[in-house]
């Protein structure tokens, strides 16, 4: 699976290279996992998002985390390593190859007691979960974000943070739909619906951050 959004930055390429290459690197096995993922093209959050998460998690200190989109388990492990030992992480994926990689990685990093992997489509799993989570990371199929949003908001604690990744589609999300290739029209339409919903909801406070392919950060008022 190619990590397409790694190659569609929304900021100046020189600035991006600086953010990716000069910011504090990871260390140990997580650094090796990040390097391996980049080498083989496994989908993982880009390094500028890694560092944003490291700072955010240190400040927020969430006790319960929900992730939609585990892939090989890189971001779940990053979250585990940057939160207190008491923090529990639930992560969801439906792709069997990714699930096998993630299970092996959670075992290797000795994190199976802190990270629970739920297998299946998030559309089926999200309605079965109980509130509340104080950090939710949505990093799955982009066209489904608008459908997942009400479930995530229901599951989010009053002081929690919801982060939705890859919402800018390399900036093409701003173009008129007529200019979008047929196969991307659904994602384009649904991401615009997501912005429309979030930006006009008076019960939410949000910020769209241009790290990676755009990270939409949402909290409840
Ligand atoms: C971009 S990758 C996640 C990367 C991961 N968060 C990381 O940074 O290490 C997206 C993952 O979401 C999963 N996915 C996409 N749509 C899904 C859905 N509806 N339900 C469950 N998993 C889904 C895919 O199988 C894929 O492994």
PDB file of C-alpha atoms and ligand atoms in Angstrom:
ATOM      1  CA  UNK A   1       0.000   0.000   0.000  1.00  0.00           C
ATOM      2  CA  UNK A   2       1.579   3.284  -1.093  1.00  0.00           C
ATOM      3  CA  UNK A   3       1.517   6.157   1.346  1.00  0.00           C
ATOM      4  CA  UNK A   4       0.317   8.648  -1.255  1.00  0.00           C
ATOM      5  CA  UNK A   5      -0.160  11.611   1.069  1.00  0.00           C
ATOM      6  CA  UNK A   6       3.518  11.532   2.080  1.00  0.00           C
ATOM      7  CA  UNK A   7       4.192  12.716  -1.449  1.00  0.00           C
ATOM      8  CA  UNK A   8       1.545  15.442  -1.651  1.00  0.00           C
ATOM      9  CA  UNK A   9       2.785  18.092   0.764  1.00  0.00           C
ATOM     10  CA  UNK A  10       0.714  21.245   1.093  1.00  0.00           C
ATOM     11  CA  UNK A  11       3.607  23.558   1.946  1.00  0.00           C
ATOM     12  CA  UNK A  12       6.763  24.794   0.240  1.00  0.00           C
ATOM     13  CA  UNK A  13       9.056  21.804  -0.558  1.00  0.00           C
ATOM     14  CA  UNK A  14      12.135  23.376   1.110  1.00  0.00           C
ATOM     15  CA  UNK A  15      10.190  24.063   4.290  1.00  0.00           C
ATOM     16  CA  UNK A  16       8.830  20.524   4.175  1.00  0.00           C
ATOM     17  CA  UNK A  17      12.322  19.032   3.815  1.00  0.00           C
ATOM     18  CA  UNK A  18      13.422  21.100   6.810  1.00  0.00           C
ATOM     19  CA  UNK A  19      10.451  19.881   8.893  1.00  0.00           C
ATOM     20  CA  UNK A  20      11.082  16.265   7.926  1.00  0.00           C
ATOM     21  CA  UNK A  21      14.875  16.122   8.063  1.00  0.00           C
ATOM     22  CA  UNK A  22      15.955  18.665  10.671  1.00  0.00           C
ATOM     23  CA  UNK A  23      13.390  18.215  13.412  1.00  0.00           C
ATOM     24  CA  UNK A  24      14.238  15.926  16.321  1.00  0.00           C
ATOM     25  CA  UNK A  25      14.387  12.314  15.058  1.00  0.00           C
ATOM     26  CA  UNK A  26      12.836   9.348  16.796  1.00  0.00           C
ATOM     27  CA  UNK A  27      15.137   6.877  18.525  1.00  0.00           C
ATOM     28  CA  UNK A  28      15.456   3.134  19.030  1.00  0.00           C
ATOM     29  CA  UNK A  29      13.074   0.602  17.519  1.00  0.00           C
ATOM     30  CA  UNK A  30      10.406   3.190  16.666  1.00  0.00           C
ATOM     31  CA  UNK A  31      12.942   5.070  14.533  1.00  0.00           C
ATOM     32  CA  UNK A  32      13.772   1.780  12.786  1.00  0.00           C
ATOM     33  CA  UNK A  33      10.071   1.103  12.210  1.00  0.00           C
ATOM     34  CA  UNK A  34       9.569   4.607  10.762  1.00  0.00           C
ATOM     35  CA  UNK A  35      12.571   4.155   8.444  1.00  0.00           C
ATOM     36  CA  UNK A  36      11.386   0.713   7.359  1.00  0.00           C
ATOM     37  CA  UNK A  37       7.867   2.017   6.658  1.00  0.00           C
ATOM     38  CA  UNK A  38       9.288   4.803   4.482  1.00  0.00           C
ATOM     39  CA  UNK A  39      11.599   2.363   2.686  1.00  0.00           C
ATOM     40  CA  UNK A  40       8.864  -0.120   1.801  1.00  0.00           C
ATOM     41  CA  UNK A  41       6.019   2.401   1.428  1.00  0.00           C
ATOM     42  CA  UNK A  42       3.857   1.397   4.395  1.00  0.00           C
ATOM     43  CA  UNK A  43       1.379   4.158   5.238  1.00  0.00           C
ATOM     44  CA  UNK A  44       2.550   6.020   8.352  1.00  0.00           C
ATOM     45  CA  UNK A  45       2.143   9.613   9.476  1.00  0.00           C
ATOM     46  CA  UNK A  46       4.981  11.811   8.121  1.00  0.00           C
ATOM     47  CA  UNK A  47       7.724  12.984  10.446  1.00  0.00           C
ATOM     48  CA  UNK A  48       6.373  16.527  10.879  1.00  0.00           C
ATOM     49  CA  UNK A  49       3.134  14.987  12.181  1.00  0.00           C
ATOM     50  CA  UNK A  50       5.170  12.662  14.424  1.00  0.00           C
ATOM     51  CA  UNK A  51       6.757  15.643  16.142  1.00  0.00           C
ATOM     52  CA  UNK A  52       3.468  17.509  16.378  1.00  0.00           C
ATOM     53  CA  UNK A  53       1.973  14.456  18.117  1.00  0.00           C
ATOM     54  CA  UNK A  54       4.921  14.148  20.498  1.00  0.00           C
ATOM     55  CA  UNK A  55       4.409  17.685  21.786  1.00  0.00           C
ATOM     56  CA  UNK A  56       0.611  17.520  21.782  1.00  0.00           C
ATOM     57  CA  UNK A  57       0.503  14.204  23.660  1.00  0.00           C
ATOM     58  CA  UNK A  58       2.982  15.448  26.261  1.00  0.00           C
ATOM     59  CA  UNK A  59       0.724  18.414  26.999  1.00  0.00           C
ATOM     60  CA  UNK A  60      -2.646  16.655  26.677  1.00  0.00           C
ATOM     61  CA  UNK A  61      -1.656  13.449  28.578  1.00  0.00           C
ATOM     62  CA  UNK A  62      -4.737  11.528  27.369  1.00  0.00           C
ATOM     63  CA  UNK A  63      -5.777   8.494  29.418  1.00  0.00           C
ATOM     64  CA  UNK A  64      -7.814   6.861  26.674  1.00  0.00           C
ATOM     65  CA  UNK A  65      -7.033   7.023  22.958  1.00  0.00           C
ATOM     66  CA  UNK A  66      -9.029   5.815  19.969  1.00  0.00           C
ATOM     67  CA  UNK A  67      -7.442   5.462  16.539  1.00  0.00           C
ATOM     68  CA  UNK A  68      -9.227   4.613  13.294  1.00  0.00           C
ATOM     69  CA  UNK A  69      -6.628   3.310  10.821  1.00  0.00           C
ATOM     70  CA  UNK A  70      -3.898   1.225  12.475  1.00  0.00           C
ATOM     71  CA  UNK A  71      -1.911   0.137   9.386  1.00  0.00           C
ATOM     72  CA  UNK A  72       1.357  -1.363  10.714  1.00  0.00           C
ATOM     73  CA  UNK A  73       0.776   0.164  14.159  1.00  0.00           C
ATOM     74  CA  UNK A  74       3.343   2.951  13.882  1.00  0.00           C
ATOM     75  CA  UNK A  75       1.178   5.850  15.085  1.00  0.00           C
ATOM     76  CA  UNK A  76      -0.389   3.693  17.833  1.00  0.00           C
ATOM     77  CA  UNK A  77       3.123   2.857  19.108  1.00  0.00           C
ATOM     78  CA  UNK A  78       4.143   6.512  18.871  1.00  0.00           C
ATOM     79  CA  UNK A  79       1.099   7.454  20.964  1.00  0.00           C
ATOM     80  CA  UNK A  80       1.850   4.681  23.471  1.00  0.00           C
ATOM     81  CA  UNK A  81       5.460   5.794  23.860  1.00  0.00           C
ATOM     82  CA  UNK A  82       4.470   9.426  24.378  1.00  0.00           C
ATOM     83  CA  UNK A  83       1.746   8.966  26.991  1.00  0.00           C
ATOM     84  CA  UNK A  84       1.795   7.732  30.598  1.00  0.00           C
ATOM     85  CA  UNK A  85       2.012   3.947  31.127  1.00  0.00           C
ATOM     86  CA  UNK A  86      -1.612   4.008  32.340  1.00  0.00           C
ATOM     87  CA  UNK A  87      -2.911   5.277  28.960  1.00  0.00           C
ATOM     88  CA  UNK A  88      -4.920   2.725  26.971  1.00  0.00           C
ATOM     89  CA  UNK A  89      -5.166   2.790  23.189  1.00  0.00           C
ATOM     90  CA  UNK A  90      -7.876   1.217  21.057  1.00  0.00           C
ATOM     91  CA  UNK A  91      -7.074   1.066  17.358  1.00  0.00           C
ATOM     92  CA  UNK A  92      -9.213  -0.167  14.439  1.00  0.00           C
ATOM     93  CA  UNK A  93      -8.268  -1.622  11.052  1.00  0.00           C
ATOM     94  CA  UNK A  94      -9.974  -3.851   8.485  1.00  0.00           C
ATOM     95  CA  UNK A  95      -7.050  -4.844   6.243  1.00  0.00           C
ATOM     96  CA  UNK A  96      -5.717  -8.310   7.199  1.00  0.00           C
ATOM     97  CA  UNK A  97      -2.148  -7.739   5.971  1.00  0.00           C
ATOM     98  CA  UNK A  98      -1.858  -4.525   7.982  1.00  0.00           C
ATOM     99  CA  UNK A  99      -3.443  -6.207  11.019  1.00  0.00           C
ATOM    100  CA  UNK A 100      -0.785  -8.968  10.969  1.00  0.00           C
ATOM    101  CA  UNK A 101       2.032  -6.393  10.798  1.00  0.00           C
ATOM    102  CA  UNK A 102       0.471  -4.333  13.593  1.00  0.00           C
ATOM    103  CA  UNK A 103      -0.020  -7.360  15.867  1.00  0.00           C
ATOM    104  CA  UNK A 104       3.614  -8.374  15.367  1.00  0.00           C
ATOM    105  CA  UNK A 105       4.802  -4.833  16.092  1.00  0.00           C
ATOM    106  CA  UNK A 106       2.696  -4.429  19.238  1.00  0.00           C
ATOM    107  CA  UNK A 107       4.173  -7.708  20.495  1.00  0.00           C
ATOM    108  CA  UNK A 108       7.718  -6.725  19.584  1.00  0.00           C
ATOM    109  CA  UNK A 109       7.356  -3.383  21.396  1.00  0.00           C
ATOM    110  CA  UNK A 110       5.732  -5.124  24.423  1.00  0.00           C
ATOM    111  CA  UNK A 111       2.645  -2.936  24.134  1.00  0.00           C
ATOM    112  CA  UNK A 112      -0.097  -5.574  23.872  1.00  0.00           C
ATOM    113  CA  UNK A 113      -1.348  -4.696  27.369  1.00  0.00           C
ATOM    114  CA  UNK A 114      -1.809  -1.045  26.397  1.00  0.00           C
ATOM    115  CA  UNK A 115      -2.926  -1.289  22.754  1.00  0.00           C
ATOM    116  CA  UNK A 116      -6.084  -3.154  21.771  1.00  0.00           C
ATOM    117  CA  UNK A 117      -6.536  -3.818  18.062  1.00  0.00           C
ATOM    118  CA  UNK A 118     -10.137  -4.149  16.895  1.00  0.00           C
ATOM    119  CA  UNK A 119     -10.441  -5.880  13.526  1.00  0.00           C
ATOM    120  CA  UNK A 120     -13.150  -4.866  11.105  1.00  0.00           C
ATOM    121  CA  UNK A 121     -14.729  -1.916   9.352  1.00  0.00           C
ATOM    122  CA  UNK A 122     -14.848   1.186  11.533  1.00  0.00           C
ATOM    123  CA  UNK A 123     -18.379   1.774  10.191  1.00  0.00           C
ATOM    124  CA  UNK A 124     -19.440  -1.363  12.101  1.00  0.00           C
ATOM    125  CA  UNK A 125     -17.164  -0.947  15.139  1.00  0.00           C
ATOM    126  CA  UNK A 126     -17.561   2.762  15.978  1.00  0.00           C
ATOM    127  CA  UNK A 127     -21.295   2.441  16.874  1.00  0.00           C
ATOM    128  CA  UNK A 128     -20.439  -0.343  19.354  1.00  0.00           C
ATOM    129  CA  UNK A 129     -17.861   1.654  21.380  1.00  0.00           C
ATOM    130  CA  UNK A 130     -18.655   3.394  24.656  1.00  0.00           C
ATOM    131  CA  UNK A 131     -17.689   6.984  25.532  1.00  0.00           C
ATOM    132  CA  UNK A 132     -15.388   8.454  26.343  1.00  0.00           C
ATOM    133  CA  UNK A 133     -11.956   8.869  24.748  1.00  0.00           C
ATOM    134  CA  UNK A 134      -9.882  11.966  25.365  1.00  0.00           C
ATOM    135  CA  UNK A 135      -7.799  11.701  22.179  1.00  0.00           C
ATOM    136  CA  UNK A 136      -9.206  10.360  18.896  1.00  0.00           C
ATOM    137  CA  UNK A 137      -7.101  10.030  15.751  1.00  0.00           C
ATOM    138  CA  UNK A 138      -9.035   9.454  12.536  1.00  0.00           C
ATOM    139  CA  UNK A 139      -6.649   8.227   9.818  1.00  0.00           C
ATOM    140  CA  UNK A 140      -8.642   5.885   7.565  1.00  0.00           C
ATOM    141  CA  UNK A 141     -10.547   6.115   4.265  1.00  0.00           C
ATOM    142  CA  UNK A 142     -10.976   9.856   3.646  1.00  0.00           C
ATOM    143  CA  UNK A 143     -14.413   9.622   2.003  1.00  0.00           C
ATOM    144  CA  UNK A 144     -15.808   8.129   5.218  1.00  0.00           C
ATOM    145  CA  UNK A 145     -14.690  10.861   7.612  1.00  0.00           C
ATOM    146  CA  UNK A 146     -17.999  12.694   7.293  1.00  0.00           C
ATOM    147  CA  UNK A 147     -19.861   9.489   8.256  1.00  0.00           C
ATOM    148  CA  UNK A 148     -17.502   8.754  11.157  1.00  0.00           C
ATOM    149  CA  UNK A 149     -17.598  12.314  12.539  1.00  0.00           C
ATOM    150  CA  UNK A 150     -20.858  11.998  14.589  1.00  0.00           C
ATOM    151  CA  UNK A 151     -19.629   8.755  16.185  1.00  0.00           C
ATOM    152  CA  UNK A 152     -16.256  10.294  17.010  1.00  0.00           C
ATOM    153  CA  UNK A 153     -17.866  13.388  18.521  1.00  0.00           C
ATOM    154  CA  UNK A 154     -20.148  11.178  20.587  1.00  0.00           C
ATOM    155  CA  UNK A 155     -17.142   9.173  21.815  1.00  0.00           C
ATOM    156  CA  UNK A 156     -14.989  12.256  22.504  1.00  0.00           C
ATOM    157  CA  UNK A 157     -14.825  13.494  26.099  1.00  0.00           C
ATOM    158  CA  UNK A 158     -15.794  17.126  26.767  1.00  0.00           C
ATOM    159  CA  UNK A 159     -12.146  18.160  27.049  1.00  0.00           C
ATOM    160  CA  UNK A 160     -10.852  15.717  24.414  1.00  0.00           C
ATOM    161  CA  UNK A 161      -9.173  16.330  21.047  1.00  0.00           C
ATOM    162  CA  UNK A 162     -10.232  14.813  17.737  1.00  0.00           C
ATOM    163  CA  UNK A 163      -7.590  14.844  14.988  1.00  0.00           C
ATOM    164  CA  UNK A 164      -8.494  14.019  11.391  1.00  0.00           C
ATOM    165  CA  UNK A 165      -5.581  13.368   9.033  1.00  0.00           C
ATOM    166  CA  UNK A 166      -5.033  13.983   5.301  1.00  0.00           C
ATOM    167  CA  UNK A 167      -7.923  16.341   4.743  1.00  0.00           C
ATOM    168  CA  UNK A 168      -6.376  18.604   2.099  1.00  0.00           C
ATOM    169  CA  UNK A 169      -5.641  16.072  -0.671  1.00  0.00           C
ATOM    170  CA  UNK A 170      -2.535  17.977  -1.711  1.00  0.00           C
ATOM    171  CA  UNK A 171      -4.656  21.174  -1.835  1.00  0.00           C
ATOM    172  CA  UNK A 172      -6.994  19.821  -4.537  1.00  0.00           C
ATOM    173  CA  UNK A 173      -9.851  19.850  -2.040  1.00  0.00           C
ATOM    174  CA  UNK A 174     -10.120  23.603  -2.702  1.00  0.00           C
ATOM    175  CA  UNK A 175     -10.584  23.216  -6.463  1.00  0.00           C
ATOM    176  CA  UNK A 176     -14.007  23.189  -8.167  1.00  0.00           C
ATOM    177  CA  UNK A 177     -15.339  19.630  -8.387  1.00  0.00           C
ATOM    178  CA  UNK A 178     -15.403  19.794 -12.218  1.00  0.00           C
ATOM    179  CA  UNK A 179     -11.576  19.847 -12.149  1.00  0.00           C
ATOM    180  CA  UNK A 180     -11.346  16.700 -10.015  1.00  0.00           C
ATOM    181  CA  UNK A 181     -10.771  13.279 -11.599  1.00  0.00           C
ATOM    182  CA  UNK A 182     -13.845  11.055 -11.507  1.00  0.00           C
ATOM    183  CA  UNK A 183     -12.294   8.543  -9.076  1.00  0.00           C
ATOM    184  CA  UNK A 184     -11.486  11.302  -6.554  1.00  0.00           C
ATOM    185  CA  UNK A 185     -14.824  13.127  -6.748  1.00  0.00           C
ATOM    186  CA  UNK A 186     -16.377  11.272  -3.806  1.00  0.00           C
ATOM    187  CA  UNK A 187     -13.445  12.042  -1.490  1.00  0.00           C
ATOM    188  CA  UNK A 188     -13.476  15.673  -2.684  1.00  0.00           C
ATOM    189  CA  UNK A 189     -17.217  16.048  -2.065  1.00  0.00           C
ATOM    190  CA  UNK A 190     -17.091  14.373   1.342  1.00  0.00           C
ATOM    191  CA  UNK A 191     -14.042  16.274   2.615  1.00  0.00           C
ATOM    192  CA  UNK A 192     -15.747  19.539   1.642  1.00  0.00           C
ATOM    193  CA  UNK A 193     -18.855  18.344   3.478  1.00  0.00           C
ATOM    194  CA  UNK A 194     -16.627  17.640   6.492  1.00  0.00           C
ATOM    195  CA  UNK A 195     -15.248  21.228   6.442  1.00  0.00           C
ATOM    196  CA  UNK A 196     -18.749  22.662   5.984  1.00  0.00           C
ATOM    197  CA  UNK A 197     -20.032  20.667   8.968  1.00  0.00           C
ATOM    198  CA  UNK A 198     -17.121  21.286  11.336  1.00  0.00           C
ATOM    199  CA  UNK A 199     -16.517  24.961  10.496  1.00  0.00           C
ATOM    200  CA  UNK A 200     -20.213  25.830  10.945  1.00  0.00           C
ATOM    201  CA  UNK A 201     -20.849  23.857  14.107  1.00  0.00           C
ATOM    202  CA  UNK A 202     -21.047  26.362  16.977  1.00  0.00           C
ATOM    203  CA  UNK A 203     -20.476  23.627  19.544  1.00  0.00           C
ATOM    204  CA  UNK A 204     -16.965  22.946  18.193  1.00  0.00           C
ATOM    205  CA  UNK A 205     -13.640  24.775  18.072  1.00  0.00           C
ATOM    206  CA  UNK A 206     -11.374  23.656  15.253  1.00  0.00           C
ATOM    207  CA  UNK A 207      -8.073  24.405  13.591  1.00  0.00           C
ATOM    208  CA  UNK A 208      -6.829  23.124  10.238  1.00  0.00           C
ATOM    209  CA  UNK A 209      -3.074  22.640  10.503  1.00  0.00           C
ATOM    210  CA  UNK A 210      -0.914  22.279   7.359  1.00  0.00           C
ATOM    211  CA  UNK A 211       1.264  19.411   8.604  1.00  0.00           C
ATOM    212  CA  UNK A 212       1.448  16.413   6.278  1.00  0.00           C
ATOM    213  CA  UNK A 213      -1.568  16.567   3.993  1.00  0.00           C
ATOM    214  CA  UNK A 214      -3.534  18.649   6.472  1.00  0.00           C
ATOM    215  CA  UNK A 215      -4.589  17.781  10.005  1.00  0.00           C
ATOM    216  CA  UNK A 216      -7.987  18.963  11.222  1.00  0.00           C
ATOM    217  CA  UNK A 217      -7.995  19.406  14.993  1.00  0.00           C
ATOM    218  CA  UNK A 218     -11.351  19.596  16.751  1.00  0.00           C
ATOM    219  CA  UNK A 219     -12.395  20.179  20.352  1.00  0.00           C
ATOM    220  CA  UNK A 220     -15.776  20.725  21.982  1.00  0.00           C
ATOM    221  CA  UNK A 221     -16.615  24.255  23.157  1.00  0.00           C
TER     222      UNK A 221
HETATM  223  C1  LIG B   1      -3.067   5.881   6.424  1.00  0.00           C
HETATM  224  S1  LIG B   1      -3.227   4.261   7.055  1.00  0.00           S
HETATM  225  C2  LIG B   1      -3.032   4.494   8.802  1.00  0.00           C
HETATM  226  C3  LIG B   1      -1.638   4.871   9.202  1.00  0.00           C
HETATM  227  C4  LIG B   1      -1.381   4.810  10.699  1.00  0.00           C
HETATM  228  N1  LIG B   1      -2.346   5.625  11.421  1.00  0.00           N
HETATM  229  C5  LIG B   1       0.024   5.273  11.026  1.00  0.00           C
HETATM  230  O1  LIG B   1       0.287   6.481  10.861  1.00  0.00           O
HETATM  231  O2  LIG B   1       0.867   4.467  11.424  1.00  0.00           O
HETATM  232  C6  LIG B   1      -4.934   3.952   6.882  1.00  0.00           C
HETATM  233  C7  LIG B   1      -5.403   2.596   7.423  1.00  0.00           C
HETATM  234  O3  LIG B   1      -6.818   2.708   7.592  1.00  0.00           O
HETATM  235  C8  LIG B   1      -7.405   1.455   7.297  1.00  0.00           C
HETATM  236  N2  LIG B   1      -8.823   1.737   6.970  1.00  0.00           N
HETATM  237  C9  LIG B   1      -9.292   2.498   5.949  1.00  0.00           C
HETATM  238  N3  LIG B   1     -10.628   2.576   6.005  1.00  0.00           N
HETATM  239  C10 LIG B   1     -11.021   1.830   7.074  1.00  0.00           C
HETATM  240  C11 LIG B   1     -12.279   1.496   7.648  1.00  0.00           C
HETATM  241  N4  LIG B   1     -13.426   1.952   7.130  1.00  0.00           N
HETATM  242  N5  LIG B   1     -12.305   0.703   8.744  1.00  0.00           N
HETATM  243  C12 LIG B   1     -11.142   0.230   9.286  1.00  0.00           C
HETATM  244  N6  LIG B   1      -9.923   0.514   8.793  1.00  0.00           N
HETATM  245  C13 LIG B   1      -9.861   1.300   7.702  1.00  0.00           C
HETATM  246  C14 LIG B   1      -6.579   0.909   6.139  1.00  0.00           C
HETATM  247  O4  LIG B   1      -6.700  -0.500   6.077  1.00  0.00           O
HETATM  248  C15 LIG B   1      -5.168   1.403   6.482  1.00  0.00           C
HETATM  249  O5  LIG B   1      -4.431   0.405   7.150  1.00  0.00           O
END
